[in-house]
């Protein structure tokens, strides 16, 4: 049985090209940075968790909720094949039980904050917005996009960002955790405009404050799908 089943819906991505040296201290044991066309990416991602079940069981008041995370991309060579995965700098959710489980079992870096979202749709367009509150400040990631979906082009940047099916996290000296995430290939919406109002240094730490002055290379909106998160395994020497 999968550890977690759910749907991830209306995923917004703001992708920044950065110096790989910024991320080197955060790369888990046994992995290396995964580049696309020699570019190193970090992404701000917001989405909705829908119909969440842990080991097949719905947890009251923890079934539907927002998440916003800052993540980057790694790969691991195993038996001659590359596993492409993500590492999270921090994942923000409004549900404390999710934070406790993820931090305790998977050694992730979850934080519980007040959150809200807005989805609006017209005949031709849609707005997807995620907000979270830290201390007295509300931060916002919003996109305005076409209403209709389209396929994600094979071999492109959007496919690179969305097609990582493993998660990795530090688990101690020369140890890391690995877990698989499964989902079908997603459809995308054409993004026409966006708003990012985030103090990256305040939310994610001083190593990422420089993102306040950066513009994302691309902003994306994917529809999402049903997903599973499988049990972890330990990687060590």
PDB file of C-alpha atoms in Angstrom:
ATOM      1  CA  UNK A   1       0.000   0.000   0.000  1.00  0.00           C
ATOM      2  CA  UNK A   2       1.225   3.518  -0.810  1.00  0.00           C
ATOM      3  CA  UNK A   3       2.157   5.631   2.205  1.00  0.00           C
ATOM      4  CA  UNK A   4       0.081   8.551   0.891  1.00  0.00           C
ATOM      5  CA  UNK A   5      -2.461   8.925  -1.891  1.00  0.00           C
ATOM      6  CA  UNK A   6      -3.986  12.218  -3.005  1.00  0.00           C
ATOM      7  CA  UNK A   7      -4.508  14.538  -5.920  1.00  0.00           C
ATOM      8  CA  UNK A   8      -2.193  17.459  -6.648  1.00  0.00           C
ATOM      9  CA  UNK A   9      -4.185  20.124  -8.483  1.00  0.00           C
ATOM     10  CA  UNK A  10      -3.466  23.495 -10.117  1.00  0.00           C
ATOM     11  CA  UNK A  11       0.306  23.498  -9.622  1.00  0.00           C
ATOM     12  CA  UNK A  12       1.992  26.869 -10.169  1.00  0.00           C
ATOM     13  CA  UNK A  13       5.757  27.002 -10.756  1.00  0.00           C
ATOM     14  CA  UNK A  14       8.143  29.967 -10.772  1.00  0.00           C
ATOM     15  CA  UNK A  15      11.493  28.684 -12.026  1.00  0.00           C
ATOM     16  CA  UNK A  16      14.757  30.537 -11.413  1.00  0.00           C
ATOM     17  CA  UNK A  17      18.142  29.817 -13.003  1.00  0.00           C
ATOM     18  CA  UNK A  18      20.759  30.136 -10.270  1.00  0.00           C
ATOM     19  CA  UNK A  19      24.424  29.442  -9.513  1.00  0.00           C
ATOM     20  CA  UNK A  20      24.775  25.754  -8.603  1.00  0.00           C
ATOM     21  CA  UNK A  21      27.127  26.705  -5.755  1.00  0.00           C
ATOM     22  CA  UNK A  22      24.121  28.070  -3.836  1.00  0.00           C
ATOM     23  CA  UNK A  23      22.599  24.591  -3.687  1.00  0.00           C
ATOM     24  CA  UNK A  24      25.694  22.451  -3.145  1.00  0.00           C
ATOM     25  CA  UNK A  25      25.337  22.477   0.695  1.00  0.00           C
ATOM     26  CA  UNK A  26      21.764  21.210   0.340  1.00  0.00           C
ATOM     27  CA  UNK A  27      22.430  18.251  -1.998  1.00  0.00           C
ATOM     28  CA  UNK A  28      21.625  14.975  -0.158  1.00  0.00           C
ATOM     29  CA  UNK A  29      24.145  12.176   0.071  1.00  0.00           C
ATOM     30  CA  UNK A  30      24.178   9.927  -2.998  1.00  0.00           C
ATOM     31  CA  UNK A  31      22.713  12.514  -5.373  1.00  0.00           C
ATOM     32  CA  UNK A  32      23.995  15.279  -7.623  1.00  0.00           C
ATOM     33  CA  UNK A  33      22.412  18.381  -9.109  1.00  0.00           C
ATOM     34  CA  UNK A  34      20.252  17.690 -12.163  1.00  0.00           C
ATOM     35  CA  UNK A  35      20.744  20.363 -14.832  1.00  0.00           C
ATOM     36  CA  UNK A  36      18.737  21.166 -17.943  1.00  0.00           C
ATOM     37  CA  UNK A  37      20.788  22.494 -20.854  1.00  0.00           C
ATOM     38  CA  UNK A  38      23.575  23.229 -18.331  1.00  0.00           C
ATOM     39  CA  UNK A  39      21.219  25.384 -16.247  1.00  0.00           C
ATOM     40  CA  UNK A  40      20.567  24.878 -12.541  1.00  0.00           C
ATOM     41  CA  UNK A  41      16.973  25.543 -11.468  1.00  0.00           C
ATOM     42  CA  UNK A  42      15.203  26.270  -8.218  1.00  0.00           C
ATOM     43  CA  UNK A  43      11.389  26.499  -8.212  1.00  0.00           C
ATOM     44  CA  UNK A  44       8.723  28.086  -6.057  1.00  0.00           C
ATOM     45  CA  UNK A  45       5.721  25.735  -6.293  1.00  0.00           C
ATOM     46  CA  UNK A  46       2.156  26.116  -5.025  1.00  0.00           C
ATOM     47  CA  UNK A  47      -0.709  23.641  -5.338  1.00  0.00           C
ATOM     48  CA  UNK A  48      -3.688  21.998  -3.651  1.00  0.00           C
ATOM     49  CA  UNK A  49      -3.649  18.637  -1.922  1.00  0.00           C
ATOM     50  CA  UNK A  50      -7.071  17.031  -2.525  1.00  0.00           C
ATOM     51  CA  UNK A  51      -8.544  13.834  -1.031  1.00  0.00           C
ATOM     52  CA  UNK A  52      -5.473  13.018   1.053  1.00  0.00           C
ATOM     53  CA  UNK A  53      -5.249   9.559   2.613  1.00  0.00           C
ATOM     54  CA  UNK A  54      -2.450   8.179   4.795  1.00  0.00           C
ATOM     55  CA  UNK A  55      -2.195   4.403   4.401  1.00  0.00           C
ATOM     56  CA  UNK A  56      -5.649   4.538   2.832  1.00  0.00           C
ATOM     57  CA  UNK A  57      -7.232   6.439   5.728  1.00  0.00           C
ATOM     58  CA  UNK A  58      -8.626   9.970   5.610  1.00  0.00           C
ATOM     59  CA  UNK A  59      -7.425  12.060   8.561  1.00  0.00           C
ATOM     60  CA  UNK A  60     -10.195  14.418   9.754  1.00  0.00           C
ATOM     61  CA  UNK A  61      -9.576  18.068   8.777  1.00  0.00           C
ATOM     62  CA  UNK A  62      -6.471  17.035   6.786  1.00  0.00           C
ATOM     63  CA  UNK A  63      -8.099  15.957   3.514  1.00  0.00           C
ATOM     64  CA  UNK A  64      -7.872  19.115   1.361  1.00  0.00           C
ATOM     65  CA  UNK A  65      -5.255  21.835   1.892  1.00  0.00           C
ATOM     66  CA  UNK A  66      -2.686  24.101   0.245  1.00  0.00           C
ATOM     67  CA  UNK A  67       1.067  23.597  -0.048  1.00  0.00           C
ATOM     68  CA  UNK A  68       3.811  25.981  -1.157  1.00  0.00           C
ATOM     69  CA  UNK A  69       7.402  24.802  -1.402  1.00  0.00           C
ATOM     70  CA  UNK A  70      10.826  25.834  -2.628  1.00  0.00           C
ATOM     71  CA  UNK A  71      12.578  22.945  -4.364  1.00  0.00           C
ATOM     72  CA  UNK A  72      15.494  22.073  -6.606  1.00  0.00           C
ATOM     73  CA  UNK A  73      16.410  19.138  -8.835  1.00  0.00           C
ATOM     74  CA  UNK A  74      18.808  16.237  -8.357  1.00  0.00           C
ATOM     75  CA  UNK A  75      19.528  12.854  -9.852  1.00  0.00           C
ATOM     76  CA  UNK A  76      20.900   9.551  -8.566  1.00  0.00           C
ATOM     77  CA  UNK A  77      22.585   6.831 -10.607  1.00  0.00           C
ATOM     78  CA  UNK A  78      21.420   3.349  -9.644  1.00  0.00           C
ATOM     79  CA  UNK A  79      22.062   0.145 -11.611  1.00  0.00           C
ATOM     80  CA  UNK A  80      23.072   2.136 -14.667  1.00  0.00           C
ATOM     81  CA  UNK A  81      19.903   4.266 -14.729  1.00  0.00           C
ATOM     82  CA  UNK A  82      19.295   7.833 -13.546  1.00  0.00           C
ATOM     83  CA  UNK A  83      16.590   8.512 -11.013  1.00  0.00           C
ATOM     84  CA  UNK A  84      15.508  12.139 -11.309  1.00  0.00           C
ATOM     85  CA  UNK A  85      14.220  13.722  -8.131  1.00  0.00           C
ATOM     86  CA  UNK A  86      13.595  16.832  -6.086  1.00  0.00           C
ATOM     87  CA  UNK A  87      14.908  18.218  -2.801  1.00  0.00           C
ATOM     88  CA  UNK A  88      12.827  20.625  -0.751  1.00  0.00           C
ATOM     89  CA  UNK A  89      14.309  23.638   0.992  1.00  0.00           C
ATOM     90  CA  UNK A  90      11.012  24.036   2.842  1.00  0.00           C
ATOM     91  CA  UNK A  91       7.393  22.920   2.417  1.00  0.00           C
ATOM     92  CA  UNK A  92       4.625  25.057   3.911  1.00  0.00           C
ATOM     93  CA  UNK A  93       1.203  23.591   4.742  1.00  0.00           C
ATOM     94  CA  UNK A  94      -1.646  24.702   7.024  1.00  0.00           C
ATOM     95  CA  UNK A  95      -2.081  21.306   8.723  1.00  0.00           C
ATOM     96  CA  UNK A  96       0.110  20.404  11.719  1.00  0.00           C
ATOM     97  CA  UNK A  97      -0.395  16.641  11.424  1.00  0.00           C
ATOM     98  CA  UNK A  98       1.056  16.697   7.900  1.00  0.00           C
ATOM     99  CA  UNK A  99       4.055  18.672   9.167  1.00  0.00           C
ATOM    100  CA  UNK A 100       4.621  16.224  12.021  1.00  0.00           C
ATOM    101  CA  UNK A 101       4.422  13.118   9.835  1.00  0.00           C
ATOM    102  CA  UNK A 102       6.613  14.498   7.039  1.00  0.00           C
ATOM    103  CA  UNK A 103       9.291  15.863   9.368  1.00  0.00           C
ATOM    104  CA  UNK A 104       9.352  12.783  11.581  1.00  0.00           C
ATOM    105  CA  UNK A 105       9.189   9.992   9.001  1.00  0.00           C
ATOM    106  CA  UNK A 106      10.762  11.541   5.905  1.00  0.00           C
ATOM    107  CA  UNK A 107      13.106  14.097   7.559  1.00  0.00           C
ATOM    108  CA  UNK A 108      11.632  16.815   5.349  1.00  0.00           C
ATOM    109  CA  UNK A 109      11.496  20.482   6.358  1.00  0.00           C
ATOM    110  CA  UNK A 110       7.780  21.232   6.677  1.00  0.00           C
ATOM    111  CA  UNK A 111       6.365  24.295   8.430  1.00  0.00           C
ATOM    112  CA  UNK A 112       2.760  24.914   9.458  1.00  0.00           C
ATOM    113  CA  UNK A 113       1.434  28.379   8.585  1.00  0.00           C
ATOM    114  CA  UNK A 114      -1.949  29.932   7.918  1.00  0.00           C
ATOM    115  CA  UNK A 115      -2.753  29.565   4.213  1.00  0.00           C
ATOM    116  CA  UNK A 116      -5.490  30.270   1.702  1.00  0.00           C
ATOM    117  CA  UNK A 117      -6.062  29.952  -2.030  1.00  0.00           C
ATOM    118  CA  UNK A 118      -8.257  31.356  -4.792  1.00  0.00           C
ATOM    119  CA  UNK A 119      -9.316  29.690  -8.035  1.00  0.00           C
ATOM    120  CA  UNK A 120     -11.435  31.748 -10.445  1.00  0.00           C
ATOM    121  CA  UNK A 121     -12.514  30.792 -13.948  1.00  0.00           C
ATOM    122  CA  UNK A 122     -14.183  32.564 -16.887  1.00  0.00           C
ATOM    123  CA  UNK A 123     -15.052  31.328 -20.364  1.00  0.00           C
ATOM    124  CA  UNK A 124     -11.512  32.061 -21.583  1.00  0.00           C
ATOM    125  CA  UNK A 125      -9.190  32.425 -18.577  1.00  0.00           C
ATOM    126  CA  UNK A 126      -8.457  31.374 -15.012  1.00  0.00           C
ATOM    127  CA  UNK A 127      -6.741  32.765 -11.920  1.00  0.00           C
ATOM    128  CA  UNK A 128      -4.870  30.493  -9.524  1.00  0.00           C
ATOM    129  CA  UNK A 129      -3.530  32.061  -6.337  1.00  0.00           C
ATOM    130  CA  UNK A 130      -1.840  30.709  -3.204  1.00  0.00           C
ATOM    131  CA  UNK A 131      -1.098  32.752  -0.087  1.00  0.00           C
ATOM    132  CA  UNK A 132       0.596  32.033   3.224  1.00  0.00           C
ATOM    133  CA  UNK A 133       1.116  34.113   6.354  1.00  0.00           C
ATOM    134  CA  UNK A 134       4.391  34.357   8.248  1.00  0.00           C
ATOM    135  CA  UNK A 135       4.258  36.499  11.363  1.00  0.00           C
ATOM    136  CA  UNK A 136       2.197  39.488  10.187  1.00  0.00           C
ATOM    137  CA  UNK A 137       3.019  39.247   6.460  1.00  0.00           C
ATOM    138  CA  UNK A 138       0.888  37.586   3.788  1.00  0.00           C
ATOM    139  CA  UNK A 139       2.881  36.306   0.793  1.00  0.00           C
ATOM    140  CA  UNK A 140       1.318  35.646  -2.619  1.00  0.00           C
ATOM    141  CA  UNK A 141       1.965  33.571  -5.738  1.00  0.00           C
ATOM    142  CA  UNK A 142      -0.688  34.139  -8.412  1.00  0.00           C
ATOM    143  CA  UNK A 143      -0.960  33.308 -12.117  1.00  0.00           C
ATOM    144  CA  UNK A 144      -3.420  34.331 -14.813  1.00  0.00           C
ATOM    145  CA  UNK A 145      -3.699  31.688 -17.519  1.00  0.00           C
ATOM    146  CA  UNK A 146      -5.766  30.367 -20.395  1.00  0.00           C
ATOM    147  CA  UNK A 147      -8.763  28.251 -19.470  1.00  0.00           C
ATOM    148  CA  UNK A 148      -7.924  25.369 -21.810  1.00  0.00           C
ATOM    149  CA  UNK A 149      -5.139  22.873 -21.273  1.00  0.00           C
ATOM    150  CA  UNK A 150      -2.480  21.693 -23.700  1.00  0.00           C
ATOM    151  CA  UNK A 151       0.088  18.912 -23.745  1.00  0.00           C
ATOM    152  CA  UNK A 152       3.549  19.434 -22.308  1.00  0.00           C
ATOM    153  CA  UNK A 153       6.153  19.343 -25.061  1.00  0.00           C
ATOM    154  CA  UNK A 154       8.604  16.422 -24.793  1.00  0.00           C
ATOM    155  CA  UNK A 155      12.183  17.437 -24.122  1.00  0.00           C
ATOM    156  CA  UNK A 156      11.391  20.989 -23.058  1.00  0.00           C
ATOM    157  CA  UNK A 157      11.892  22.953 -19.871  1.00  0.00           C
ATOM    158  CA  UNK A 158       8.353  22.325 -18.616  1.00  0.00           C
ATOM    159  CA  UNK A 159       8.805  18.572 -18.950  1.00  0.00           C
ATOM    160  CA  UNK A 160      12.126  18.790 -17.092  1.00  0.00           C
ATOM    161  CA  UNK A 161      10.536  20.695 -14.203  1.00  0.00           C
ATOM    162  CA  UNK A 162       7.459  18.486 -13.881  1.00  0.00           C
ATOM    163  CA  UNK A 163       8.911  15.035 -14.656  1.00  0.00           C
ATOM    164  CA  UNK A 164      10.865  14.252 -11.481  1.00  0.00           C
ATOM    165  CA  UNK A 165       9.535  11.167  -9.725  1.00  0.00           C
ATOM    166  CA  UNK A 166      11.731  10.786  -6.657  1.00  0.00           C
ATOM    167  CA  UNK A 167      12.167  12.740  -3.443  1.00  0.00           C
ATOM    168  CA  UNK A 168      15.423  12.997  -1.493  1.00  0.00           C
ATOM    169  CA  UNK A 169      16.205  14.402   1.947  1.00  0.00           C
ATOM    170  CA  UNK A 170      19.192  14.522   4.297  1.00  0.00           C
ATOM    171  CA  UNK A 171      19.026  11.813   6.969  1.00  0.00           C
ATOM    172  CA  UNK A 172      22.349  12.301   8.775  1.00  0.00           C
ATOM    173  CA  UNK A 173      26.051  12.126   7.938  1.00  0.00           C
ATOM    174  CA  UNK A 174      26.453  10.294   4.636  1.00  0.00           C
ATOM    175  CA  UNK A 175      22.807   9.227   4.739  1.00  0.00           C
ATOM    176  CA  UNK A 176      19.708  10.290   2.868  1.00  0.00           C
ATOM    177  CA  UNK A 177      16.119   9.214   2.447  1.00  0.00           C
ATOM    178  CA  UNK A 178      14.645   8.315  -0.922  1.00  0.00           C
ATOM    179  CA  UNK A 179      10.984   7.881  -1.812  1.00  0.00           C
ATOM    180  CA  UNK A 180       9.070   7.542  -5.064  1.00  0.00           C
ATOM    181  CA  UNK A 181       6.251   9.804  -6.238  1.00  0.00           C
ATOM    182  CA  UNK A 182       4.020   8.461  -9.005  1.00  0.00           C
ATOM    183  CA  UNK A 183       1.682  10.321 -11.341  1.00  0.00           C
ATOM    184  CA  UNK A 184       0.819  10.403 -15.041  1.00  0.00           C
ATOM    185  CA  UNK A 185       2.163  13.101 -17.329  1.00  0.00           C
ATOM    186  CA  UNK A 186       0.348  16.365 -16.712  1.00  0.00           C
ATOM    187  CA  UNK A 187      -1.435  18.855 -18.936  1.00  0.00           C
ATOM    188  CA  UNK A 188      -0.503  22.545 -18.759  1.00  0.00           C
ATOM    189  CA  UNK A 189      -2.196  25.946 -19.084  1.00  0.00           C
ATOM    190  CA  UNK A 190      -0.608  28.850 -20.957  1.00  0.00           C
ATOM    191  CA  UNK A 191       0.358  31.505 -18.386  1.00  0.00           C
ATOM    192  CA  UNK A 192      -0.328  35.082 -19.498  1.00  0.00           C
ATOM    193  CA  UNK A 193       0.618  37.019 -16.357  1.00  0.00           C
ATOM    194  CA  UNK A 194       1.763  36.393 -12.809  1.00  0.00           C
ATOM    195  CA  UNK A 195       2.368  38.036  -9.440  1.00  0.00           C
ATOM    196  CA  UNK A 196       5.001  36.935  -6.921  1.00  0.00           C
ATOM    197  CA  UNK A 197       5.072  38.807  -3.623  1.00  0.00           C
ATOM    198  CA  UNK A 198       7.474  36.816  -1.452  1.00  0.00           C
ATOM    199  CA  UNK A 199      10.332  37.690   0.889  1.00  0.00           C
ATOM    200  CA  UNK A 200      12.509  34.679   0.103  1.00  0.00           C
ATOM    201  CA  UNK A 201      15.022  35.505   2.811  1.00  0.00           C
ATOM    202  CA  UNK A 202      12.343  35.664   5.494  1.00  0.00           C
ATOM    203  CA  UNK A 203      10.517  32.533   4.351  1.00  0.00           C
ATOM    204  CA  UNK A 204      13.423  30.323   3.252  1.00  0.00           C
ATOM    205  CA  UNK A 205      16.508  31.759   4.944  1.00  0.00           C
ATOM    206  CA  UNK A 206      19.345  34.154   4.062  1.00  0.00           C
ATOM    207  CA  UNK A 207      20.876  31.821   1.448  1.00  0.00           C
ATOM    208  CA  UNK A 208      17.839  32.515  -0.742  1.00  0.00           C
ATOM    209  CA  UNK A 209      17.307  36.233  -0.080  1.00  0.00           C
ATOM    210  CA  UNK A 210      18.925  37.002  -3.456  1.00  0.00           C
ATOM    211  CA  UNK A 211      15.801  35.637  -5.161  1.00  0.00           C
ATOM    212  CA  UNK A 212      13.994  38.819  -4.077  1.00  0.00           C
ATOM    213  CA  UNK A 213      15.915  40.630  -6.827  1.00  0.00           C
ATOM    214  CA  UNK A 214      15.596  37.897  -9.456  1.00  0.00           C
ATOM    215  CA  UNK A 215      12.954  37.381 -12.125  1.00  0.00           C
ATOM    216  CA  UNK A 216      11.843  33.805 -12.877  1.00  0.00           C
ATOM    217  CA  UNK A 217      12.977  32.455 -16.218  1.00  0.00           C
ATOM    218  CA  UNK A 218       9.564  30.822 -16.652  1.00  0.00           C
ATOM    219  CA  UNK A 219       6.238  30.615 -14.825  1.00  0.00           C
ATOM    220  CA  UNK A 220       4.047  27.557 -15.372  1.00  0.00           C
ATOM    221  CA  UNK A 221       0.623  26.205 -14.427  1.00  0.00           C
ATOM    222  CA  UNK A 222      -0.060  22.459 -14.579  1.00  0.00           C
ATOM    223  CA  UNK A 223      -3.425  20.795 -13.969  1.00  0.00           C
ATOM    224  CA  UNK A 224      -2.014  17.941 -11.909  1.00  0.00           C
ATOM    225  CA  UNK A 225      -3.515  14.511 -11.236  1.00  0.00           C
ATOM    226  CA  UNK A 226      -3.849  11.719  -8.740  1.00  0.00           C
ATOM    227  CA  UNK A 227      -0.486  10.925  -7.108  1.00  0.00           C
ATOM    228  CA  UNK A 228       1.045   8.467  -4.701  1.00  0.00           C
ATOM    229  CA  UNK A 229       3.938   8.867  -2.278  1.00  0.00           C
ATOM    230  CA  UNK A 230       5.603   5.556  -1.553  1.00  0.00           C
ATOM    231  CA  UNK A 231       7.464   4.466   1.568  1.00  0.00           C
ATOM    232  CA  UNK A 232      11.001   5.692   2.116  1.00  0.00           C
ATOM    233  CA  UNK A 233      14.268   3.791   1.988  1.00  0.00           C
ATOM    234  CA  UNK A 234      17.614   4.794   3.436  1.00  0.00           C
ATOM    235  CA  UNK A 235      20.674   5.489   1.265  1.00  0.00           C
ATOM    236  CA  UNK A 236      24.052   5.257   2.993  1.00  0.00           C
ATOM    237  CA  UNK A 237      27.642   4.169   2.451  1.00  0.00           C
TER     238      UNK A 237
END
